[in-house]
CSV table of C-alpha atoms in Angstrom, one decimal:
chain,number,residue,atom,x,y,z
A,5,MET,CA,-29.3,-45.2,77.8
A,6,MET,CA,-31.8,-43.7,75.3
A,7,THR,CA,-31.2,-44.2,71.6
A,8,MET,CA,-32.6,-41.8,68.9
A,9,THR,CA,-34.1,-43.4,65.8
A,10,ILE,CA,-34.3,-41.3,62.6
A,11,PRO,CA,-37.2,-42.1,60.3
A,12,VAL,CA,-35.9,-43.6,57.1
A,13,TRP,CA,-38.4,-42.5,54.5
A,14,PRO,CA,-38.0,-38.7,54.9
A,15,VAL,CA,-34.2,-39.1,54.6
A,16,LEU,CA,-34.6,-41.4,51.5
A,17,ALA,CA,-37.0,-38.9,49.9
A,18,PHE,CA,-34.7,-36.0,50.5
A,19,CYS,CA,-31.7,-37.9,48.9
A,20,LEU,CA,-33.8,-38.9,45.9
A,21,SER,CA,-34.8,-35.3,45.5
A,22,ILE,CA,-31.2,-34.2,45.5
A,23,ILE,CA,-30.3,-36.8,42.9
A,24,ALA,CA,-33.2,-35.8,40.7
A,25,PHE,CA,-32.2,-32.1,41.0
A,26,LEU,CA,-28.6,-32.9,39.9
A,27,THR,CA,-29.7,-34.7,36.8
A,28,LEU,CA,-31.7,-31.6,35.5
A,29,ARG,CA,-30.4,-29.4,32.8
A,30,SER,CA,-28.8,-26.1,33.9
A,31,ALA,CA,-31.8,-24.0,32.9
A,32,GLN,CA,-34.2,-26.3,34.7
A,33,LYS,CA,-32.1,-26.1,37.9
A,34,ASP,CA,-32.4,-22.3,37.6
A,35,VAL,CA,-36.1,-22.5,37.4
A,36,ILE,CA,-36.3,-24.5,40.7
A,37,LEU,CA,-33.8,-22.3,42.5
A,38,ARG,CA,-35.7,-19.2,41.4
A,39,ARG,CA,-39.0,-20.7,42.7
A,40,PHE,CA,-37.5,-21.0,46.2
A,41,GLY,CA,-36.0,-17.5,46.0
A,42,PHE,CA,-32.4,-18.5,45.3
A,43,THR,CA,-30.2,-17.5,42.4
A,44,ARG,CA,-27.0,-19.3,41.4
A,45,ASP,CA,-23.6,-17.7,41.2
A,46,LEU,CA,-23.2,-18.4,37.5
A,47,SER,CA,-19.7,-18.6,36.0
A,48,ARG,CA,-20.0,-15.5,33.8
A,49,PRO,CA,-18.3,-12.1,33.7
A,50,THR,CA,-19.9,-9.7,36.2
A,51,THR,CA,-21.4,-6.5,34.9
A,52,PRO,CA,-22.7,-4.5,37.9
A,53,LEU,CA,-25.0,-1.6,37.1
A,54,LEU,CA,-23.8,1.9,37.6
A,55,GLU,CA,-26.6,3.6,39.5
A,56,LYS,CA,-27.7,7.0,38.2
A,57,GLN,CA,-29.7,9.4,40.4
A,58,PRO,CA,-31.9,12.0,38.8
A,59,VAL,CA,-30.7,15.5,39.6
A,60,SER,CA,-32.5,18.8,39.2
A,61,LYS,CA,-30.4,22.0,38.8
A,62,PRO,CA,-31.0,25.5,37.4
A,63,LEU,CA,-29.8,25.7,33.8
A,64,ALA,CA,-27.5,28.7,34.3
A,65,SER,CA,-25.7,27.0,37.2
A,66,TYR,CA,-25.5,23.8,35.3
A,67,THR,CA,-23.9,25.4,32.2
A,68,SER,CA,-21.4,27.3,34.4
A,69,ASP,CA,-20.5,24.1,36.2
A,70,LEU,CA,-19.7,22.3,32.9
A,71,ALA,CA,-17.4,25.1,31.7
A,72,THR,CA,-15.2,24.8,34.8
A,73,ALA,CA,-15.5,20.9,35.1
A,74,PHE,CA,-12.5,18.8,34.1
A,75,PRO,CA,-12.0,15.1,34.1
A,76,PRO,CA,-9.5,13.7,36.7
A,77,PRO,CA,-6.0,14.7,35.5
A,78,GLN,CA,-3.5,12.1,34.2
A,79,ARG,CA,-0.4,13.6,35.9
A,80,ASP,CA,0.3,10.6,38.1
A,81,GLN,CA,-0.1,8.1,35.3
A,82,PHE,CA,2.2,10.2,33.1
A,83,LYS,CA,4.9,10.3,35.8
A,84,GLU,CA,4.8,6.5,36.0
A,85,ILE,CA,5.4,6.3,32.3
A,86,VAL,CA,8.2,8.9,32.5
A,87,SER,CA,9.9,7.0,35.3
A,88,LYS,CA,10.4,4.1,32.9
A,89,LEU,CA,12.0,6.2,30.1
A,90,PRO,CA,15.8,6.2,29.5
A,91,ALA,CA,17.6,8.8,31.7
A,92,ALA,CA,18.4,11.0,28.7
A,93,ARG,CA,14.7,11.3,27.7
A,94,GLN,CA,13.7,12.0,31.3
A,95,LYS,CA,16.3,14.8,31.5
A,96,ALA,CA,15.2,16.2,28.1
A,97,LEU,CA,11.6,16.5,29.5
A,98,GLY,CA,12.8,18.8,32.2
A,99,SER,CA,10.5,19.9,35.0
A,100,LEU,CA,7.1,18.2,35.4
A,101,SER,CA,5.7,20.9,37.6
A,102,PHE,CA,2.0,21.7,37.2
A,103,THR,CA,-0.4,24.3,38.5
A,104,GLN,CA,-4.2,24.4,37.9
A,105,GLU,CA,-4.1,28.1,37.1
A,106,THR,CA,-1.5,27.7,34.3
A,107,PHE,CA,-3.4,24.7,33.0
A,108,GLU,CA,-6.7,26.5,32.7
A,109,ARG,CA,-5.1,29.6,31.2
A,110,SER,CA,-3.1,27.6,28.5
A,111,LEU,CA,-5.7,25.2,27.1
A,112,LEU,CA,-5.6,24.4,23.4
A,113,ARG,CA,-8.3,26.0,21.4
A,114,PHE,CA,-11.1,23.7,20.2
A,115,GLU,CA,-9.9,23.4,16.6
A,116,GLU,CA,-6.2,23.7,17.3
A,117,GLU,CA,-3.9,20.8,16.2
A,118,TYR,CA,-1.6,19.7,19.0
A,119,SER,CA,1.4,19.0,16.8
A,120,ASN,CA,1.5,22.6,15.5
A,121,ALA,CA,0.7,24.2,18.9
A,122,ASP,CA,3.1,25.8,21.3
A,123,ASP,CA,4.7,23.2,23.6
A,124,SER,CA,3.6,25.0,26.7
A,125,LYS,CA,-0.1,24.6,25.9
A,126,TYR,CA,-2.3,22.0,27.6
A,127,VAL,CA,-5.0,19.5,26.5
A,128,PHE,CA,-7.8,19.0,29.0
A,129,SER,CA,-6.4,15.7,30.3
A,130,GLY,CA,-3.9,17.8,32.3
A,131,LEU,CA,-0.8,17.1,30.0
A,132,SER,CA,1.1,19.7,28.1
A,133,VAL,CA,1.8,19.4,24.4
A,134,ARG,CA,5.5,19.1,25.2
A,135,GLU,CA,4.8,16.1,27.5
A,136,ILE,CA,2.6,14.4,25.0
A,137,LYS,CA,5.1,14.7,22.2
A,138,ALA,CA,7.8,13.3,24.5
A,139,LEU,CA,5.9,10.1,24.9
A,140,GLY,CA,6.2,9.4,21.2
A,141,ASN,CA,4.2,6.7,19.5
A,142,PHE,CA,2.5,3.8,21.3
A,143,PRO,CA,3.1,4.6,24.9
A,144,ASP,CA,1.6,2.0,27.3
A,145,TYR,CA,-2.0,3.0,27.3
A,146,SER,CA,-2.9,0.5,30.0
A,147,ILE,CA,-0.7,2.5,32.4
A,148,LEU,CA,-1.9,5.8,31.2
A,149,SER,CA,-5.6,4.8,31.3
A,150,GLY,CA,-5.7,2.4,34.3
A,151,VAL,CA,-7.5,-0.1,32.1
A,152,PRO,CA,-5.5,-3.3,32.0
A,153,MET,CA,-4.4,-4.9,28.8
A,154,PRO,CA,-6.6,-7.9,27.7
A,155,LYS,CA,-5.5,-11.4,28.4
A,156,PRO,CA,-4.4,-13.3,25.3
A,157,TYR,CA,-7.3,-15.3,23.9
A,158,LEU,CA,-5.2,-18.2,22.8
A,159,GLU,CA,-8.0,-20.7,22.0
A,160,PHE,CA,-9.6,-18.1,19.7
A,161,ASP,CA,-10.4,-19.3,16.1
A,162,ILE,CA,-11.5,-16.5,13.8
A,163,ASP,CA,-13.2,-19.0,11.4
A,164,LYS,CA,-15.5,-20.4,14.2
A,165,ALA,CA,-15.9,-17.5,16.6
A,166,ARG,CA,-19.3,-16.2,17.4
A,167,PRO,CA,-20.2,-13.0,19.3
A,168,ARG,CA,-21.4,-13.6,22.8
A,169,PRO,CA,-25.2,-13.9,22.7
A,170,TYR,CA,-26.2,-10.4,24.0
A,171,ARG,CA,-29.9,-10.2,25.1
A,172,PRO,CA,-30.1,-6.7,26.7
A,173,PHE,CA,-33.8,-6.9,27.5
A,174,ARG,CA,-35.2,-5.1,30.6
A,175,TRP,CA,-38.5,-4.9,32.4
A,176,PRO,CA,-39.7,-2.5,33.6
A,177,TYR,CA,-38.6,-0.8,30.4
A,178,HIS,CA,-37.7,2.8,31.1
A,179,GLN,CA,-35.4,5.1,29.1
A,180,THR,CA,-32.2,4.9,31.0
A,181,MET,CA,-28.6,4.5,29.8
A,182,SER,CA,-28.4,1.1,31.7
A,183,LEU,CA,-24.6,1.4,32.0
A,184,THR,CA,-22.4,-1.4,33.3
A,185,LYS,CA,-18.6,-1.6,33.8
A,186,MET,CA,-16.8,-2.6,30.7
A,187,GLU,CA,-15.0,-5.9,30.7
A,188,PRO,CA,-11.4,-5.1,29.6
A,189,ASP,CA,-11.0,-8.4,27.7
A,190,TRP,CA,-14.0,-7.7,25.5
A,191,TRP,CA,-13.5,-4.1,24.4
A,192,ILE,CA,-13.1,-5.2,20.7
A,193,GLU,CA,-14.7,-8.5,20.0
A,194,LEU,CA,-13.9,-10.3,16.8
A,195,GLU,CA,-15.9,-13.1,15.2
A,196,SER,CA,-16.3,-15.1,12.0
A,197,THR,CA,-17.8,-12.3,10.0
A,198,TYR,CA,-14.6,-10.4,10.3
A,199,GLN,CA,-13.5,-10.5,6.6
A,200,THR,CA,-17.0,-9.9,5.3
A,201,ARG,CA,-17.6,-6.9,7.5
A,202,ILE,CA,-14.2,-5.3,6.7
A,203,ALA,CA,-15.0,-5.6,3.0
A,204,GLN,CA,-18.5,-4.3,3.5
A,205,ARG,CA,-17.4,-1.3,5.5
A,206,LYS,CA,-14.6,-0.4,3.0
A,207,GLU,CA,-17.2,-0.6,0.2
A,208,LEU,CA,-19.5,1.7,2.2
A,209,TYR,CA,-16.7,4.3,2.6
A,210,ALA,CA,-15.8,4.1,-1.1
A,211,LYS,CA,-19.5,4.8,-1.9
A,212,HIS,CA,-20.5,7.3,0.8
A,213,GLY,CA,-17.2,9.0,1.8
A,214,THR,CA,-17.7,11.7,4.5
A,215,ASP,CA,-21.2,10.5,5.2
A,216,VAL,CA,-19.6,7.6,7.1
A,217,LEU,CA,-16.1,8.8,8.0
A,218,GLN,CA,-15.0,12.3,9.0
A,219,TRP,CA,-12.6,14.1,11.2
A,220,LEU,CA,-12.7,17.8,12.2
A,221,PRO,CA,-9.8,20.1,13.1
A,222,GLY,CA,-8.6,19.6,16.7
A,223,SER,CA,-9.3,15.9,16.7
A,224,GLU,CA,-5.9,14.8,15.4
A,225,LEU,CA,-4.5,13.7,18.8
A,226,ALA,CA,-7.6,11.8,19.8
A,227,CYS,CA,-7.7,9.9,16.4
A,228,LYS,CA,-4.0,8.9,16.7
A,229,GLU,CA,-4.5,7.8,20.3
A,230,LEU,CA,-7.6,5.8,19.5
A,231,MET,CA,-5.8,4.0,16.7
A,232,GLU,CA,-2.8,3.2,18.9
A,233,THR,CA,-5.0,2.0,21.8
A,234,ALA,CA,-7.0,-0.3,19.5
A,235,ILE,CA,-3.9,-1.7,17.8
A,236,GLN,CA,-2.3,-2.4,21.3
A,237,PHE,CA,-5.5,-4.2,22.2
A,238,ILE,CA,-5.9,-6.5,19.2
A,239,CYS,CA,-2.2,-7.4,19.3
A,240,ALA,CA,-2.5,-8.4,23.0
A,241,ARG,CA,-5.9,-10.1,22.7
A,242,TYR,CA,-5.4,-11.9,19.4
A,243,PRO,CA,-1.6,-12.4,19.1
A,244,MET,CA,-2.0,-15.2,16.6
A,245,TYR,CA,-3.5,-12.8,14.1
A,246,PHE,CA,-2.0,-9.4,14.8
A,247,ALA,CA,1.5,-8.1,15.4
A,248,LEU,CA,3.2,-4.7,15.6
A,249,SER,CA,6.7,-4.3,14.3
A,250,GLU,CA,9.5,-3.3,16.7
A,251,ASP,CA,9.8,0.2,15.1
A,252,ARG,CA,6.0,0.5,15.7
A,253,LEU,CA,5.5,1.4,12.0
A,254,TRP,CA,4.0,-1.8,10.5
A,255,LEU,CA,0.9,-3.7,11.5
A,256,GLU,CA,0.8,-7.3,10.4
A,257,ASN,CA,-2.8,-8.7,9.9
A,258,LYS,CA,-2.7,-12.4,9.3
A,259,ILE,CA,-6.4,-12.7,8.9
A,260,LEU,CA,-6.3,-10.5,5.8
A,261,GLY,CA,-2.8,-11.4,4.8
A,262,VAL,CA,-1.5,-7.8,4.7
A,263,ARG,CA,1.2,-5.8,6.3
A,264,ALA,CA,0.2,-2.1,6.6
A,265,ASN,CA,2.3,1.0,7.2
A,266,ILE,CA,0.1,2.7,9.9
A,267,ARG,CA,1.6,6.2,9.3
A,268,GLU,CA,0.7,6.3,5.6
A,269,LYS,CA,-3.0,6.9,6.2
A,270,HIS,CA,-5.2,8.9,8.6
A,271,PRO,CA,-5.7,6.8,11.9
A,272,LEU,CA,-9.4,6.4,11.2
A,273,LEU,CA,-8.6,4.9,7.8
A,274,ILE,CA,-6.3,2.4,9.5
A,275,LEU,CA,-9.2,1.4,11.8
A,276,LEU,CA,-11.5,1.1,8.8
A,277,ASP,CA,-9.0,-1.4,7.2
A,278,HIS,CA,-8.5,-3.6,10.2
A,279,ILE,CA,-11.2,-3.3,12.9
A,280,PRO,CA,-14.9,-3.9,12.1
A,281,GLU,CA,-16.2,-1.5,14.8
A,282,ASP,CA,-17.7,1.9,14.7
A,283,PHE,CA,-16.1,4.7,16.6
A,284,ALA,CA,-17.3,8.2,17.5
A,285,ILE,CA,-14.9,10.6,19.2
A,286,THR,CA,-16.3,13.5,21.3
A,287,LEU,CA,-14.1,16.4,22.6
A,288,ARG,CA,-14.7,19.0,25.3
A,289,ASP,CA,-15.5,22.5,24.0
A,290,PRO,CA,-13.2,24.6,26.3
A,291,ASP,CA,-15.7,27.6,26.1
A,292,THR,CA,-18.8,25.7,27.2
A,293,GLY,CA,-17.7,22.4,28.7
A,294,TYR,CA,-20.1,20.5,26.4
A,295,TYR,CA,-18.8,17.4,24.6
A,296,VAL,CA,-19.1,17.6,20.8
A,297,PHE,CA,-18.9,14.9,18.2
A,298,ARG,CA,-15.6,15.8,16.3
A,299,ALA,CA,-14.5,12.6,14.5
A,300,GLY,CA,-15.8,9.2,13.7
A,301,ILE,CA,-16.3,6.2,11.5
A,302,ILE,CA,-19.9,4.9,11.5
A,303,CYS,CA,-20.8,2.2,9.1
A,304,SER,CA,-23.6,0.6,11.1
A,305,ALA,CA,-26.1,3.4,11.7
A,306,LEU,CA,-29.9,3.1,11.2
A,307,GLY,CA,-31.6,6.4,10.3
A,308,TRP,CA,-28.5,8.6,10.8
A,309,ASN,CA,-24.9,8.9,9.7
A,310,VAL,CA,-21.7,10.8,10.5
A,311,ALA,CA,-22.6,13.6,8.2
A,312,SER,CA,-25.9,14.3,10.0
A,313,LYS,CA,-24.4,14.3,13.5
A,314,ILE,CA,-20.8,15.6,13.4
A,315,GLY,CA,-20.3,18.9,15.1
A,316,LEU,CA,-23.3,18.4,17.4
A,317,LYS,CA,-23.4,18.4,21.2
A,318,LEU,CA,-24.6,15.3,23.1
A,319,HIS,CA,-28.1,16.5,23.6
A,320,GLU,CA,-28.4,17.6,20.0
A,321,ILE,CA,-27.2,14.1,18.8
A,322,HIS,CA,-29.8,12.4,21.0
A,323,GLN,CA,-32.6,14.8,20.3
A,324,PRO,CA,-34.8,12.1,18.6
A,325,ILE,CA,-34.6,9.8,21.6
A,326,PRO,CA,-37.8,9.9,23.8
A,327,ASP,CA,-37.3,11.3,27.3
A,328,TYR,CA,-33.6,12.1,26.7
A,329,HIS,CA,-34.2,15.5,28.2
A,330,LYS,CA,-34.7,13.8,31.5
A,331,MET,CA,-31.2,12.4,31.3
A,332,GLN,CA,-29.4,15.3,29.7
A,333,PHE,CA,-27.9,16.8,32.9
A,334,SER,CA,-26.8,13.4,34.2
A,335,MET,CA,-25.1,12.5,30.9
A,336,ASP,CA,-23.4,15.9,30.5
A,337,ARG,CA,-22.1,15.7,34.1
A,338,PHE,CA,-21.1,12.0,33.6
A,339,PHE,CA,-19.0,13.0,30.5
A,340,SER,CA,-17.4,15.9,32.3
A,341,LYS,CA,-16.2,13.8,35.2
A,342,MET,CA,-15.7,10.3,33.6
A,343,PRO,CA,-12.3,8.9,34.6
A,344,THR,CA,-10.1,7.0,32.1
A,345,SER,CA,-10.0,4.0,34.4
A,346,LYS,CA,-13.8,3.3,34.4
A,347,PRO,CA,-15.0,2.6,30.9
A,348,ILE,CA,-18.6,1.4,30.6
A,349,GLN,CA,-20.7,-0.7,28.3
A,350,ARG,CA,-24.4,-1.1,27.3
A,351,GLY,CA,-26.6,-2.6,24.6
A,352,SER,CA,-29.5,-1.4,22.5
A,353,TRP,CA,-31.7,-3.6,20.5
A,354,GLY,CA,-34.2,-3.8,17.7
A,355,LEU,CA,-36.0,-6.3,15.5
A,356,GLU,CA,-35.1,-6.2,11.8
A,357,VAL,CA,-36.2,-7.8,8.5
A,358,ASP,CA,-33.0,-9.4,7.1
A,359,GLN,CA,-29.7,-7.7,8.3
A,360,PRO,CA,-29.6,-4.0,7.4
A,361,LEU,CA,-26.1,-2.7,8.5
A,362,TYR,CA,-26.1,0.8,7.2
A,363,MET,CA,-29.4,2.6,6.6
A,364,PRO,CA,-29.0,6.4,6.2
A,365,PRO,CA,-32.0,8.8,6.1
A,366,GLY,CA,-34.0,8.0,3.0
A,367,ASP,CA,-32.6,4.5,2.5
A,368,SER,CA,-34.9,2.1,0.5
A,369,HIS,CA,-34.8,-0.4,3.3
A,370,GLU,CA,-36.8,2.0,5.4
A,371,ALA,CA,-39.9,1.1,3.3
A,372,TYR,CA,-40.0,-2.2,5.3
A,373,ARG,CA,-41.0,-0.2,8.4
A,374,ASP,CA,-44.1,1.3,6.9
A,375,PHE,CA,-46.3,-1.8,6.6
A,376,GLN,CA,-46.7,-5.4,7.8
A,377,ASP,CA,-45.7,-7.7,5.0
A,378,LYS,CA,-48.2,-10.6,4.8
A,379,THR,CA,-45.6,-12.8,3.1
A,380,LEU,CA,-42.9,-12.1,5.7
A,381,THR,CA,-41.6,-15.3,7.3
A,382,ARG,CA,-39.9,-15.8,10.7
A,383,SER,CA,-36.7,-17.0,8.9
A,384,ARG,CA,-36.1,-13.4,7.7
A,385,LEU,CA,-36.4,-11.8,11.2
A,386,HIS,CA,-33.4,-11.0,13.3
A,387,LEU,CA,-32.6,-9.4,16.6
A,388,ARG,CA,-30.1,-6.6,16.1
A,389,VAL,CA,-28.0,-5.7,19.1
A,390,ASP,CA,-25.7,-2.7,19.0
A,391,TRP,CA,-23.2,-3.6,21.8
A,392,GLN,CA,-21.6,-0.3,22.8
A,393,THR,CA,-18.7,0.8,25.0
A,394,LEU,CA,-17.7,4.3,26.2
A,395,ARG,CA,-14.2,5.2,27.4
A,396,ARG,CA,-12.0,8.2,28.0
A,397,LEU,CA,-8.8,8.5,26.1
A,398,PRO,CA,-6.0,9.4,28.6
A,399,LEU,CA,-3.9,11.8,26.5
A,400,SER,CA,-6.4,13.9,24.5
A,401,GLY,CA,-9.1,13.5,27.2
A,402,GLY,CA,-11.6,12.8,24.4
A,403,ILE,CA,-14.4,10.3,25.1
A,404,VAL,CA,-14.8,7.6,22.4
A,405,PHE,CA,-18.0,5.7,21.8
A,406,ASN,CA,-17.7,2.5,19.9
A,407,PHE,CA,-20.2,-0.2,18.9
A,408,LYS,CA,-20.8,-3.1,16.5
A,409,ALA,CA,-24.0,-4.4,15.1
A,410,LEU,CA,-24.7,-8.1,15.9
A,411,PHE,CA,-27.6,-10.0,14.2
A,412,THR,CA,-29.3,-13.1,15.6
A,413,PRO,CA,-32.1,-15.1,14.0
A,414,ILE,CA,-35.2,-15.1,16.3
A,415,LYS,CA,-35.3,-18.9,16.2
A,416,GLU,CA,-32.3,-18.8,18.6
A,417,PHE,CA,-34.7,-17.6,21.4
A,418,ARG,CA,-36.5,-21.0,21.3
A,419,ASP,CA,-34.2,-22.6,23.9
A,420,GLU,CA,-33.1,-19.5,25.8
A,421,PRO,CA,-35.0,-19.5,29.1
A,422,TYR,CA,-37.2,-16.4,29.8
A,423,VAL,CA,-36.1,-14.6,26.7
A,424,PRO,CA,-39.3,-15.0,24.6
A,425,SER,CA,-41.5,-13.9,27.6
A,426,LEU,CA,-39.3,-10.9,28.3
A,427,ILE,CA,-39.4,-9.6,24.7
A,428,LEU,CA,-43.2,-10.2,24.6
A,429,GLN,CA,-43.6,-8.1,27.7
A,430,VAL,CA,-41.7,-5.2,26.1
A,431,LEU,CA,-43.5,-5.5,22.8
A,432,LYS,CA,-47.0,-5.7,24.3
A,433,ASN,CA,-46.6,-3.3,27.3
A,434,GLY,CA,-43.7,-1.0,26.5
A,435,LYS,CA,-44.3,2.8,26.8
A,436,GLU,CA,-45.9,4.0,23.6
A,437,ASN,CA,-43.4,6.7,22.7
A,438,MET,CA,-40.5,4.3,23.4
A,439,MET,CA,-41.9,1.5,21.2
A,440,LYS,CA,-42.6,4.0,18.4
A,441,TYR,CA,-39.0,5.0,18.5
A,442,LYS,CA,-37.8,1.4,18.6
A,443,ASN,CA,-39.9,0.9,15.5
A,444,THR,CA,-40.7,-2.9,15.8
A,445,TRP,CA,-44.3,-2.7,14.5
A,446,HIS,CA,-43.4,-3.9,11.0
A,447,THR,CA,-42.2,-7.3,12.5
A,448,GLU,CA,-44.7,-7.8,15.3
A,449,HIS,CA,-47.4,-9.7,13.2
A,450,VAL,CA,-44.8,-12.5,12.8
A,451,VAL,CA,-42.6,-12.0,15.9
A,452,ILE,CA,-45.3,-12.0,18.6
A,453,PRO,CA,-47.0,-15.3,17.5
A,454,THR,CA,-43.6,-16.9,17.2
A,455,LEU,CA,-42.5,-15.8,20.7
A,456,GLU,CA,-45.8,-16.9,22.2
A,457,GLU,CA,-45.2,-20.3,20.7
A,458,TYR,CA,-41.7,-20.5,22.2
A,459,GLU,CA,-43.0,-19.2,25.6
A,460,GLN,CA,-45.5,-22.1,25.8
A,461,GLU,CA,-42.8,-24.6,24.8
A,462,GLN,CA,-40.5,-23.4,27.5
A,463,LYS,CA,-43.2,-23.7,30.1
A,464,LYS,CA,-44.1,-27.2,29.0
A,465,LEU,CA,-40.4,-28.3,29.0
A,466,GLY,CA,-39.7,-26.7,32.4
A,467,LEU,CA,-37.3,-24.1,31.1
A,468,MET,CA,-39.3,-21.5,33.0
A,469,GLU,CA,-42.0,-21.3,35.7
A,470,LYS,CA,-45.5,-21.2,34.4
A,471,ASP,CA,-46.3,-18.2,36.7
A,472,TRP,CA,-43.1,-16.3,36.0
A,473,GLU,CA,-43.5,-12.5,36.1
A,474,PRO,CA,-41.4,-10.8,33.5
A,475,GLN,CA,-38.4,-9.0,34.9
A,476,THR,CA,-34.8,-8.1,34.0
A,477,LEU,CA,-32.8,-11.4,34.4
A,478,ASP,CA,-30.0,-11.8,36.9
A,479,GLU,CA,-27.8,-12.9,34.0
A,480,SER,CA,-28.6,-9.7,32.0
A,481,PRO,CA,-27.4,-8.9,29.3
A,482,TRP,CA,-27.4,-12.7,28.7
A,483,PHE,CA,-29.7,-15.5,29.9
A,484,PRO,CA,-29.4,-18.7,32.0
A,485,GLY,CA,-27.1,-21.1,30.4
A,486,TRP,CA,-25.8,-18.7,27.8
A,487,GLU,CA,-22.1,-19.6,28.1
A,488,LYS,CA,-22.6,-23.3,27.6
A,489,LYS,CA,-24.8,-22.7,24.5
A,490,TRP,CA,-22.3,-20.1,23.1
A,491,ARG,CA,-19.2,-22.4,23.6
A,492,ALA,CA,-21.0,-25.4,22.1
A,493,GLN,CA,-22.0,-23.4,19.0
A,494,GLN,CA,-18.5,-22.1,18.3
A,495,GLY,CA,-16.6,-25.1,19.5
A,496,PHE,CA,-14.2,-23.5,21.9
């Protein structure tokens, strides 16, 4: 009988290699896996990209299509809500019959307030004024929209919480919207700067008024709906800090130690008092199909403000952005067809001296962008990320864009694998008109040498391959090992 002998040394070497691999830090394991063409399935929220295809179409046909395009109607979701109402209220509603012809013929005018309109009129979500009034205050927006309520974040501590470390860097760097599916648990993300930001935003409103907060006629329903959706979210996500009274009239905010009557102020002012996010509401013009900025609270804008943009169509708002004309048709079409159940998210970034939150046209802080200060130190430099979401409101049909400005000292990049190299690639090789718009030149004399230093350190420590070619990371908008670092820094 023949016996097979297996050489001992190759097996022993293989075992030792496995043991050595398992002792490496997470980021070093990633480097080795990437070198052999593998990527790990990291335990992180997934944010798959929504692919967008360039489309070419004659302008006349395009405009005509928008005027007759409507988002998916909310009739089925409305009927589900109605089925849970008491029998008496269901009977009072009467027939729920619907025809497309009646709907299109009976649309509310652009500036018409729903509460004063004839009950037989419709908003472009497909619901009549009568039906919307029958729902009352605080209907279940998770059913109406198809976006689930967030899971309670029970371990959350407002005094320690940090924002997730967004690093939305891409290479090749083209002007695209780079949209991903929104994570329902993270629509409104609170952190330890909450009280400071609320106070700062209220001070900005007291000083600048309608430059930072405005609403135009016809936006009443959308503003009310946005406020109620946001309050439902924070009460579900952060139940240890927020609660709504049974009569749905009072919001208790335990962080600020206040109890607010939410019907005593305009809905945007309630948001200003309790949620440190910026919101911009766009509504469909029934005559053209274009979406127009009709209401908002923006306290974190650089180079613009509410007063300079309100009343404008999408392409007019984005006119300063390089190459936006190439995306205009796709974005207008996306807005016209966007369902309530598929909100999206994206991030934009810049490099700033200190932490400018609100910088309207002509602000004194703009002077920093005109020259390279020889006395500038790296400790004053920050990455600013505007983390943004876009979602359709199910009753009004309006689309709300919200974002918050997050600042990170550039020293944080030192131990974040690939991040220094990726930023360097964009700064050194980005398209000229894009980099001029991004306006980072005033920081580059300090940022570039700093990032080059961090890049060499990472190669020496094995946090990245020495021959790595810059490319968008698999973990985007984060980086390898981001969650471990984030949880360690905030303590939960």
